[in-house]
PDB file of C-alpha atoms and ligand atoms in Angstrom:
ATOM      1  CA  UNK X  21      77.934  62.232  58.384  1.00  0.00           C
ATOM      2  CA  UNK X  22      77.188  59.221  56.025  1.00  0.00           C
ATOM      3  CA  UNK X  23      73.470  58.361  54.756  1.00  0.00           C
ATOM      4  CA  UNK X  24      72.646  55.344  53.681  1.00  0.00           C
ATOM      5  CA  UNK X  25      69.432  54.858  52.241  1.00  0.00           C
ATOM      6  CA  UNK X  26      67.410  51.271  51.475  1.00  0.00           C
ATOM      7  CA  UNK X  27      64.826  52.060  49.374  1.00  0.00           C
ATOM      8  CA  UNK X  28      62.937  50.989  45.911  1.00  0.00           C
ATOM      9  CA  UNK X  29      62.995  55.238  45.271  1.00  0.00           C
ATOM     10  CA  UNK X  30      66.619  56.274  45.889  1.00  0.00           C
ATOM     11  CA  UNK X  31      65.792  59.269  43.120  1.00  0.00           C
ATOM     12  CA  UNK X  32      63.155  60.510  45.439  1.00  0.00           C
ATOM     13  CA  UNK X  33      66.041  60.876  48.543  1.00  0.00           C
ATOM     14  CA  UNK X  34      68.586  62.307  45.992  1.00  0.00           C
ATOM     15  CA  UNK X  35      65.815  65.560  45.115  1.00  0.00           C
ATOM     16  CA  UNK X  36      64.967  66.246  48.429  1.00  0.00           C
ATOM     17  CA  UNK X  37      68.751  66.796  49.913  1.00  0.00           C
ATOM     18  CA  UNK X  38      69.878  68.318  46.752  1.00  0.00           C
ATOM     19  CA  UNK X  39      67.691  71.724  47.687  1.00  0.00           C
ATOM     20  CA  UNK X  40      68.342  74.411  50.126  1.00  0.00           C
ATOM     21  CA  UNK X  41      70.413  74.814  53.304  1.00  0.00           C
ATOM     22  CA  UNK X  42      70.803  70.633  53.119  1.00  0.00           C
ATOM     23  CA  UNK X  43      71.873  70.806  49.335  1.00  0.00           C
ATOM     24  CA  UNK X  44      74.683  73.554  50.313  1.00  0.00           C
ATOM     25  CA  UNK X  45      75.470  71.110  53.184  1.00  0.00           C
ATOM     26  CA  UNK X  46      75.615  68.364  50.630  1.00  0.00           C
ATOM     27  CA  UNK X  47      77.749  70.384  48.319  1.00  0.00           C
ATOM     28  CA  UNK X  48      80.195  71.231  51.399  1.00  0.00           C
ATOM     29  CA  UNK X  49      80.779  67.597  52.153  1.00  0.00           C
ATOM     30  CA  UNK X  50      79.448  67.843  55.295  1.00  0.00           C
ATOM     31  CA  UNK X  51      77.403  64.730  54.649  1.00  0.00           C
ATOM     32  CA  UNK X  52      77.155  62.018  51.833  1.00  0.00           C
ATOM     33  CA  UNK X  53      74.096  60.464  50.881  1.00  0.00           C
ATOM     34  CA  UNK X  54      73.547  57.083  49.033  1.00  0.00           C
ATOM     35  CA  UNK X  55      70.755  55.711  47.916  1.00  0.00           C
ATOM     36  CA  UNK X  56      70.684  51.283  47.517  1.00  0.00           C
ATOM     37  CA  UNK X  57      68.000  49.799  45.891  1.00  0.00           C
ATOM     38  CA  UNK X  58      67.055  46.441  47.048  1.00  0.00           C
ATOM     39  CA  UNK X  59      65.840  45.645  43.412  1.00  0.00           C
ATOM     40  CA  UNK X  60      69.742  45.364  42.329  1.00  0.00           C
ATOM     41  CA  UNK X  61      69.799  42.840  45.370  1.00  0.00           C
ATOM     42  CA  UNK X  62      67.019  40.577  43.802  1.00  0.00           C
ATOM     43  CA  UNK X  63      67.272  37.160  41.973  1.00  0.00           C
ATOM     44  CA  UNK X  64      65.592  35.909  38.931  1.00  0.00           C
ATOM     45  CA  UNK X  65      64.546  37.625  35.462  1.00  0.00           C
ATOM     46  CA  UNK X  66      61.155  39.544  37.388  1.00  0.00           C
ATOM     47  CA  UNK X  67      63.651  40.924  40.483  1.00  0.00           C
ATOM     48  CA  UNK X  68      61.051  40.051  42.663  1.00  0.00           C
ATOM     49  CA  UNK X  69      60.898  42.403  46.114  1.00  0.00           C
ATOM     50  CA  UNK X  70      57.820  41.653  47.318  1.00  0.00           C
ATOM     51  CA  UNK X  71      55.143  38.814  47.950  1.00  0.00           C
ATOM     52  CA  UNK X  72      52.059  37.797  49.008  1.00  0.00           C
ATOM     53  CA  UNK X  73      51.688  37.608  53.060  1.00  0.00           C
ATOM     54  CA  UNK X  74      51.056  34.573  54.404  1.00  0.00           C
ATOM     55  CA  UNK X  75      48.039  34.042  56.078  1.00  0.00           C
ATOM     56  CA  UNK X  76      46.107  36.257  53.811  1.00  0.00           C
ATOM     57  CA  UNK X  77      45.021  39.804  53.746  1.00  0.00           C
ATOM     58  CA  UNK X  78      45.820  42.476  51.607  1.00  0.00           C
ATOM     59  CA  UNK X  79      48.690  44.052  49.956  1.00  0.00           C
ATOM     60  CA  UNK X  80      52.073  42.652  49.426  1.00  0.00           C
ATOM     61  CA  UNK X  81      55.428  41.868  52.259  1.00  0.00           C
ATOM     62  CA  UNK X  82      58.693  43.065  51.365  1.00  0.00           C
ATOM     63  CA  UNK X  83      61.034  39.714  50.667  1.00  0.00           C
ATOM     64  CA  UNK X  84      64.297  38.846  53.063  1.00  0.00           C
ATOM     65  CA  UNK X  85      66.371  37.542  50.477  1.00  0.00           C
ATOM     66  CA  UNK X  86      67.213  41.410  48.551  1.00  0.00           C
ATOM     67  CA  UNK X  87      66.720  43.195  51.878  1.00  0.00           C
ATOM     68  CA  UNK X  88      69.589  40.897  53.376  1.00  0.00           C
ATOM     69  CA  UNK X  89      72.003  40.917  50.088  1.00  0.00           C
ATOM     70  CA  UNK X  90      71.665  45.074  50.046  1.00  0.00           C
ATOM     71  CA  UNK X  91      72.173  45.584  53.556  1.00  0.00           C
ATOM     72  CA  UNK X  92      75.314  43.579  53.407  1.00  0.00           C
ATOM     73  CA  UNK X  93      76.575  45.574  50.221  1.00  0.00           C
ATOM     74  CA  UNK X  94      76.074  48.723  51.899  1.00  0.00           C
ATOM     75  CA  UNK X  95      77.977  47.509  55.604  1.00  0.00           C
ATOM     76  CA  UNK X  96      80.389  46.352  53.136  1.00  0.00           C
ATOM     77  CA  UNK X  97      81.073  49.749  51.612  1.00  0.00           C
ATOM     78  CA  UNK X  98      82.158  51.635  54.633  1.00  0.00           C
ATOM     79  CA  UNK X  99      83.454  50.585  57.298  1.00  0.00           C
ATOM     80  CA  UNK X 100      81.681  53.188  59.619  1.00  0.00           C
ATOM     81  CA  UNK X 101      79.760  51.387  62.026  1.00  0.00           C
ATOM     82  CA  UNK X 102      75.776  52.783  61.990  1.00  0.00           C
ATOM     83  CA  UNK X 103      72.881  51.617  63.474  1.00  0.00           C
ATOM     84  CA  UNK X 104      69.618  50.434  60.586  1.00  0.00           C
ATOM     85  CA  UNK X 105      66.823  53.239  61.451  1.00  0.00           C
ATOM     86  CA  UNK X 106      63.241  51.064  59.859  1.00  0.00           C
ATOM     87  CA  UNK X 107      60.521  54.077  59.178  1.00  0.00           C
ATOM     88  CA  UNK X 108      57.207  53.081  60.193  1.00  0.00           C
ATOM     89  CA  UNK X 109      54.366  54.085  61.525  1.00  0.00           C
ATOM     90  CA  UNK X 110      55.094  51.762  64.745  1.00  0.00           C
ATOM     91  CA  UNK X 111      58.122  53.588  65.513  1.00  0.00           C
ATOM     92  CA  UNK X 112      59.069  56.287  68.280  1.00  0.00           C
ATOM     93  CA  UNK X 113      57.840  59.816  67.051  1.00  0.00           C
ATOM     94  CA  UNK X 114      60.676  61.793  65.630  1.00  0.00           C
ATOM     95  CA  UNK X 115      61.415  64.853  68.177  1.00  0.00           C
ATOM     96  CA  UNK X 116      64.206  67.506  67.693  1.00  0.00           C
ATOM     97  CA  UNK X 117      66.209  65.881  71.084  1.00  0.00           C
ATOM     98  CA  UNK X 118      66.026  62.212  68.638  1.00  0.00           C
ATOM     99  CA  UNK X 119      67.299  64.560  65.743  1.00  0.00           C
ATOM    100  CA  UNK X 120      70.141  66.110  67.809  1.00  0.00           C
ATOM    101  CA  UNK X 121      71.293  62.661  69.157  1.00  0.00           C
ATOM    102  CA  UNK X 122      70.934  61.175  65.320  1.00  0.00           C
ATOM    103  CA  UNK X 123      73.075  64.205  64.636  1.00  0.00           C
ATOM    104  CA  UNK X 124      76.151  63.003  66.578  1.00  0.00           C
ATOM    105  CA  UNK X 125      76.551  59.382  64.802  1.00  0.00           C
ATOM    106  CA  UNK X 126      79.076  58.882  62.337  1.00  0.00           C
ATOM    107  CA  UNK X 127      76.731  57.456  59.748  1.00  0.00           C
ATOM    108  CA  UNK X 128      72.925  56.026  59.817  1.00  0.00           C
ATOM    109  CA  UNK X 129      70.889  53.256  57.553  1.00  0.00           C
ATOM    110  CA  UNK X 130      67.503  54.116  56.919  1.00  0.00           C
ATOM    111  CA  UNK X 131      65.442  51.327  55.733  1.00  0.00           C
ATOM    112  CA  UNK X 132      62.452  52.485  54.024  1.00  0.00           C
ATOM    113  CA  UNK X 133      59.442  49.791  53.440  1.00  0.00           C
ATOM    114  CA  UNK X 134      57.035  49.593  50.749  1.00  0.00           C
ATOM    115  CA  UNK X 135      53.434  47.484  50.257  1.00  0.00           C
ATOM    116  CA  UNK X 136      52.488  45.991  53.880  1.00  0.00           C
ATOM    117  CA  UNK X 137      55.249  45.884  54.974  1.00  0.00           C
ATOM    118  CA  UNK X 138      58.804  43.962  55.842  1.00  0.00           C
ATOM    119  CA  UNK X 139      58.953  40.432  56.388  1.00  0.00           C
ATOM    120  CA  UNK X 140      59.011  40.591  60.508  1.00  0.00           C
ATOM    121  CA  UNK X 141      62.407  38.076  60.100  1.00  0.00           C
ATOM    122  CA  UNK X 142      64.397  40.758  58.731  1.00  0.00           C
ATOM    123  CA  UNK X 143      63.183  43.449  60.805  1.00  0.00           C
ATOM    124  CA  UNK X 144      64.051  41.279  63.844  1.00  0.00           C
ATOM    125  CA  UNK X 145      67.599  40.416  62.786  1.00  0.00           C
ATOM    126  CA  UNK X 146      68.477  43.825  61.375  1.00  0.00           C
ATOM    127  CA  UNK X 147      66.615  46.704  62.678  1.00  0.00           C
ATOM    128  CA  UNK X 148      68.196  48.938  65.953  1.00  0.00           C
ATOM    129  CA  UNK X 149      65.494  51.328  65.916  1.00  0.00           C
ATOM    130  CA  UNK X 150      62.095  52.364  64.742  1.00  0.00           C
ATOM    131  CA  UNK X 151      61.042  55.730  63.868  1.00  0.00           C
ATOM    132  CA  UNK X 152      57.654  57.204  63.206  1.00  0.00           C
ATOM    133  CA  UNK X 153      57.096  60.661  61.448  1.00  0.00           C
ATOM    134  CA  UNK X 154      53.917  60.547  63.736  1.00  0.00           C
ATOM    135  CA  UNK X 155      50.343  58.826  64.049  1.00  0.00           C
ATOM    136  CA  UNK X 156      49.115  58.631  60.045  1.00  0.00           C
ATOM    137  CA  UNK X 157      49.761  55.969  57.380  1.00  0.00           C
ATOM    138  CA  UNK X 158      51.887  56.931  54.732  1.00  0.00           C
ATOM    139  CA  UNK X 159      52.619  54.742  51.375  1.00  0.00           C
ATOM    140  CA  UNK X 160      56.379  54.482  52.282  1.00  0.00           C
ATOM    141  CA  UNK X 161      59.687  55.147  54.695  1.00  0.00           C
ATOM    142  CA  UNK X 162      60.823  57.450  52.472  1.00  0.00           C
ATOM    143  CA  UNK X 163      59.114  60.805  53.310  1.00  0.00           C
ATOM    144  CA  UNK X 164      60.514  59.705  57.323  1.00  0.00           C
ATOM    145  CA  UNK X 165      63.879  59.360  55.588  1.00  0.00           C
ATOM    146  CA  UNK X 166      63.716  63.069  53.689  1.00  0.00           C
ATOM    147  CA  UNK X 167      62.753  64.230  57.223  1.00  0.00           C
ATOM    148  CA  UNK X 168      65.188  62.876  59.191  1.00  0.00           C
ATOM    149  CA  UNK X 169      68.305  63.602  56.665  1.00  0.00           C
ATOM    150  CA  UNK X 170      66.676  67.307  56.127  1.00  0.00           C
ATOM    151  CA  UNK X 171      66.765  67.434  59.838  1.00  0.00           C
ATOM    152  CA  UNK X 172      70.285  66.381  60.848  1.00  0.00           C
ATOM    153  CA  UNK X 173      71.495  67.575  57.929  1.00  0.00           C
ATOM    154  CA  UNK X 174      70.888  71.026  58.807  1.00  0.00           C
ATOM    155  CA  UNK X 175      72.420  70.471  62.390  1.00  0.00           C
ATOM    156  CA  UNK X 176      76.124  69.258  60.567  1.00  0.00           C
ATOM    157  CA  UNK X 177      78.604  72.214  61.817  1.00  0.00           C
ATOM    158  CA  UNK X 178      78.721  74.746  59.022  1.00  0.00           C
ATOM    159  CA  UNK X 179      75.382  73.539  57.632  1.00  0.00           C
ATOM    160  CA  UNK X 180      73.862  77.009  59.041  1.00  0.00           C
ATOM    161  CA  UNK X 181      75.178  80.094  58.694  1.00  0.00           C
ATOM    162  CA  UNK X 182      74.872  82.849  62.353  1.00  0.00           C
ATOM    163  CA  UNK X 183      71.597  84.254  60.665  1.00  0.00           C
ATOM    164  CA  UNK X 184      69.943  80.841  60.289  1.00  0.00           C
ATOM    165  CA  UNK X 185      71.345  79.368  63.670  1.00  0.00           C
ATOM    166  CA  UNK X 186      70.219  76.360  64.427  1.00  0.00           C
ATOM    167  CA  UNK X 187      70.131  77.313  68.517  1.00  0.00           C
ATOM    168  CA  UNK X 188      67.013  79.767  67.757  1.00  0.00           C
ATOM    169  CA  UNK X 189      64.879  76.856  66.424  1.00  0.00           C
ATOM    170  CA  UNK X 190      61.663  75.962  67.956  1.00  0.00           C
ATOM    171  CA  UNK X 191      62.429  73.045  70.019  1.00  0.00           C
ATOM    172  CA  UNK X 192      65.974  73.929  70.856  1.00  0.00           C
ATOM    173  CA  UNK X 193      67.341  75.674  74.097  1.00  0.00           C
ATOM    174  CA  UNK X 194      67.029  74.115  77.867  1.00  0.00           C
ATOM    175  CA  UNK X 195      62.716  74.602  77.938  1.00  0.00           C
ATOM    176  CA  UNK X 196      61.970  73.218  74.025  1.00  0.00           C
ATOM    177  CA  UNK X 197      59.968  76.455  73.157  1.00  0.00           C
ATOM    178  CA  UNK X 198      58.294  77.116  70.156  1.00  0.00           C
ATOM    179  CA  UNK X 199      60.493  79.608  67.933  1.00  0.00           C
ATOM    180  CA  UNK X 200      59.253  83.699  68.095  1.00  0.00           C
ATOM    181  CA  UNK X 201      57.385  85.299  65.878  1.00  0.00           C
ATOM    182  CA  UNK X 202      59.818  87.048  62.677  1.00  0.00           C
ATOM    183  CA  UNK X 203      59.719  89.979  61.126  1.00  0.00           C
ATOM    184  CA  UNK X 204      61.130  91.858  57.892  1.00  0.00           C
ATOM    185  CA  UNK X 205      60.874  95.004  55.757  1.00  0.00           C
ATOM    186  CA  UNK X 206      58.732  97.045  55.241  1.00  0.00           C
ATOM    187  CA  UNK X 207      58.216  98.109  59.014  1.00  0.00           C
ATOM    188  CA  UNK X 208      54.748  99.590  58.462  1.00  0.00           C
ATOM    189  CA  UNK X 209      52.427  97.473  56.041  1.00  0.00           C
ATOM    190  CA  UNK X 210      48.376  97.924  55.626  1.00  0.00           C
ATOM    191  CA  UNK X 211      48.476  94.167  57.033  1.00  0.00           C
ATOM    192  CA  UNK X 212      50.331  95.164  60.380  1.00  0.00           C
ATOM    193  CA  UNK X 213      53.441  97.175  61.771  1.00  0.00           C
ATOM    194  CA  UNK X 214      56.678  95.726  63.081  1.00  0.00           C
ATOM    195  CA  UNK X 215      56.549  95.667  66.892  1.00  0.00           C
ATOM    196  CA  UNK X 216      58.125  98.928  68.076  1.00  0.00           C
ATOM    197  CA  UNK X 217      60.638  96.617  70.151  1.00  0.00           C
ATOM    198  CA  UNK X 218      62.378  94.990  67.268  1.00  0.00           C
ATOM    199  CA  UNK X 219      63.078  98.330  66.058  1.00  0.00           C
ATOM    200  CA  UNK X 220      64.042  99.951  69.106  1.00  0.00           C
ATOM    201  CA  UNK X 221      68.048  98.795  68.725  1.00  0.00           C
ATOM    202  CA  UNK X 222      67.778  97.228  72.270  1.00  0.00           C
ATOM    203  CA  UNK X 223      69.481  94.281  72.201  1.00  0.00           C
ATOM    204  CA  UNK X 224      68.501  93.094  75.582  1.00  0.00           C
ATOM    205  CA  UNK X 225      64.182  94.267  75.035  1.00  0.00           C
ATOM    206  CA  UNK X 226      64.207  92.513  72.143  1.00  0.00           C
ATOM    207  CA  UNK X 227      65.894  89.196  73.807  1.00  0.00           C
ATOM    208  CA  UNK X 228      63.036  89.406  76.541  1.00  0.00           C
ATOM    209  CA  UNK X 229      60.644  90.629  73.824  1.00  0.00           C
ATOM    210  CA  UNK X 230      61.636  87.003  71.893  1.00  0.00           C
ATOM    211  CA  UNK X 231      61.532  85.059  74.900  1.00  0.00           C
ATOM    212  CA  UNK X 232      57.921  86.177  75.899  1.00  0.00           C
ATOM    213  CA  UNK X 233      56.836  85.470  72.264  1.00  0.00           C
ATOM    214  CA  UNK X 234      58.140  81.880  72.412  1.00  0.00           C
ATOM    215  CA  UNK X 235      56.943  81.637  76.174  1.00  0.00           C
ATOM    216  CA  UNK X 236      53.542  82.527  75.092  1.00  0.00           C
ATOM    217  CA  UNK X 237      53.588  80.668  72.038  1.00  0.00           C
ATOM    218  CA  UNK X 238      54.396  77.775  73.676  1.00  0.00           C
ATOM    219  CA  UNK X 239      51.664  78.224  76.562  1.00  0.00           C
ATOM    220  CA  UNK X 240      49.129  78.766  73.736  1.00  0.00           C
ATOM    221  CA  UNK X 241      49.355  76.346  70.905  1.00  0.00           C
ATOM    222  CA  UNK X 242      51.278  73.218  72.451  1.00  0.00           C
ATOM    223  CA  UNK X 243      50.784  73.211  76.051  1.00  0.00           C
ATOM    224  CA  UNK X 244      52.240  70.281  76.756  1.00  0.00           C
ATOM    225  CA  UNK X 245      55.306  71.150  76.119  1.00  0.00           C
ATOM    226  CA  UNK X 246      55.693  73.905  78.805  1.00  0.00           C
ATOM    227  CA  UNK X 247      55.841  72.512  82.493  1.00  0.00           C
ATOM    228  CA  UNK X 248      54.988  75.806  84.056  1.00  0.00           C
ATOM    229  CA  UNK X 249      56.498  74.314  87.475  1.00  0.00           C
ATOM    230  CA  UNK X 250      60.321  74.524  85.744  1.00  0.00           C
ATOM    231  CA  UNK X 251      60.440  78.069  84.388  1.00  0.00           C
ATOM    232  CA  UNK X 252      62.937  80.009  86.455  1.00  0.00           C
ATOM    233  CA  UNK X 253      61.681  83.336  88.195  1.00  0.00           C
ATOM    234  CA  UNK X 254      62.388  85.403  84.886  1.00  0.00           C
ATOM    235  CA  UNK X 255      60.303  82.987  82.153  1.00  0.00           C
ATOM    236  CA  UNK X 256      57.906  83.433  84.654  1.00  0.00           C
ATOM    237  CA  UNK X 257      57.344  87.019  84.692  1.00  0.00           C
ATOM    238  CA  UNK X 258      57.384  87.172  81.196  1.00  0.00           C
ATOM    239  CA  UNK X 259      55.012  84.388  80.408  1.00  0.00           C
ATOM    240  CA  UNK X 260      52.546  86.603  83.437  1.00  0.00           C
ATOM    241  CA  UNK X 261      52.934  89.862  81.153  1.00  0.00           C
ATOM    242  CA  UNK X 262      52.593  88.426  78.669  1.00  0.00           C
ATOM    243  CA  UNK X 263      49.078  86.795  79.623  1.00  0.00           C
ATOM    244  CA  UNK X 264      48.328  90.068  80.598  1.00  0.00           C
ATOM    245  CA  UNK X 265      48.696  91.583  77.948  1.00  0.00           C
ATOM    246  CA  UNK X 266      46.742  89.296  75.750  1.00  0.00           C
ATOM    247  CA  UNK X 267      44.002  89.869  78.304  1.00  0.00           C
ATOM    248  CA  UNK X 268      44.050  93.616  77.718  1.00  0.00           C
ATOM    249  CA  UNK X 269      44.222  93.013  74.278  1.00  0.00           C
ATOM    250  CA  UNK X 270      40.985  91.741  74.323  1.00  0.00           C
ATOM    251  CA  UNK X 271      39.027  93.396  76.727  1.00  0.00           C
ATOM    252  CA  UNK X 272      40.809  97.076  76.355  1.00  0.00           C
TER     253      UNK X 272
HETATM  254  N1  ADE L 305      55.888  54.740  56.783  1.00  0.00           N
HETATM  255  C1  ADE L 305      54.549  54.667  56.753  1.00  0.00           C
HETATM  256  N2  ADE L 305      54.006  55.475  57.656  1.00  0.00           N
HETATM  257  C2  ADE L 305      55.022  56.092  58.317  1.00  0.00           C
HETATM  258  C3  ADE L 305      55.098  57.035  59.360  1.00  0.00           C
HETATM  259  N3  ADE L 305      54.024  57.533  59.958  1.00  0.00           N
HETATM  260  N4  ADE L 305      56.325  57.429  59.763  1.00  0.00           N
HETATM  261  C4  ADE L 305      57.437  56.924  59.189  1.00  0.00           C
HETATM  262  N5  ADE L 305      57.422  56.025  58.209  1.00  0.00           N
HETATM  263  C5  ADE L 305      56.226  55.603  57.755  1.00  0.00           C
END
């Protein structure tokens, strides 16, 4: 997987892959990253990027001119054909099914914007796809571009070793469930104990212990993501325990 990355910050890409799971990805060569600055793309002694929008109104546009010249240097330097990702706040939201498909290409540009904005010219000649982080202004792409590298990153095969599999994420699996509650040492602790379960060496309790936990996560804190009307006979039962139990819990 190849990362390309149009941005006035390139430094602030390089940190955030360098750390972690994606760093050890990184160092594995199971993805490249490189940063272009559109600066390096600019004429004149100032290396102007940016100007005044016309029309009026605040804040400045990025320019056509650099954006144009870098994107060609960086088609030019692979032959890898990838589609240009803009970051904005008008974009799709990012979901983990958008990070799994990003996870299959070859290579992606990300085109992070600045000021305003990008002059809608280039945006309309070289853009394939726009991607939100979600509904909020931020000063940049380049927090959406950390994001989405961190995220598909991780999914490269060998990124994750069997303890950190990626298949036990929130999100992931047939229903998008949230993940489970975790657990480590010490097993009893004055802020809680371990759920007898997870200690009970019962592989398949603690599979149906997990999959209540994520059923009833899900059902609590983001019910939107749980169409009740799809869970198979099993989920069901579960997810109905588990409600029960909660009930009991409070009214014992
Ligand atoms: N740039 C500015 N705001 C953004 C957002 N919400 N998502 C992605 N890129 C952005």
């Amino acid at each position: 997987m190849r990362f390309d990355v149009i941005t006035l910050f390139p430094e602030f890409l390089a940190q955030s892959a360098g750390l972690g799971v994606v760093g050890r990805a990184q160092e594995k060569a199971l993805f490249s990253l490189h940063g272009w600055n559109p600066r390096d793309y600019a004429e004149g002694n100032y290396r102007r990027v940016d100007d005044r929008p016309f029309g009026g109104g605040p804040g400045m546009v990025m320019l056509i001119e650099p954006l144009q010249a870098c994107l060609s240097a960086v088609r030019a330097a692979d032959p890898t054909p990838a589609p240009v990702i803009y970051l904005s706040p008008q974009g799709r939201p990012l979901t983990q099914a958008k990070v799994r498909e990003l996870a299959a290409l070859p290579r992606m540009i990300l085109l992070c914007g600045r000021y305003e904005g990008i002059d809608e010219r280039f945006l309309a000649s070289a853009v394939d796809e726009e991607i939100s982080l979600g509904d909020y202004v931020l000063s940049g792409g380049e927090l959406g571009a950390a994001v989405i590298i961190d995220a598909v990153a991780r999914l490269q095969e060998g990124a994750l070793n069997d303890a950190e599999s990626a298949a036990q994420d929130s999100f992931e699996g047939e229903l998008g469930l949230l993940d489970c509650p975790h657990f480590s040492q010490p097993a009893q602790h004055p802020l809680g104990d371990v759920p007898d379960v997870l200690r009970s060496g019962n592989h398949a309790a603690i599979a149906a212990w997990r999959r209540q936990q994520s059923l009833l996560r899900t059902w609590q804190r983001r019910p939107e993501l749980l169409d009740e009307s799809t869970l198979n006979k099993a989920d069901r039962k579960l997810l109905a325990q588990g409600r029960d139990g909660l009930e009991s819990d409070k009214n014992p």
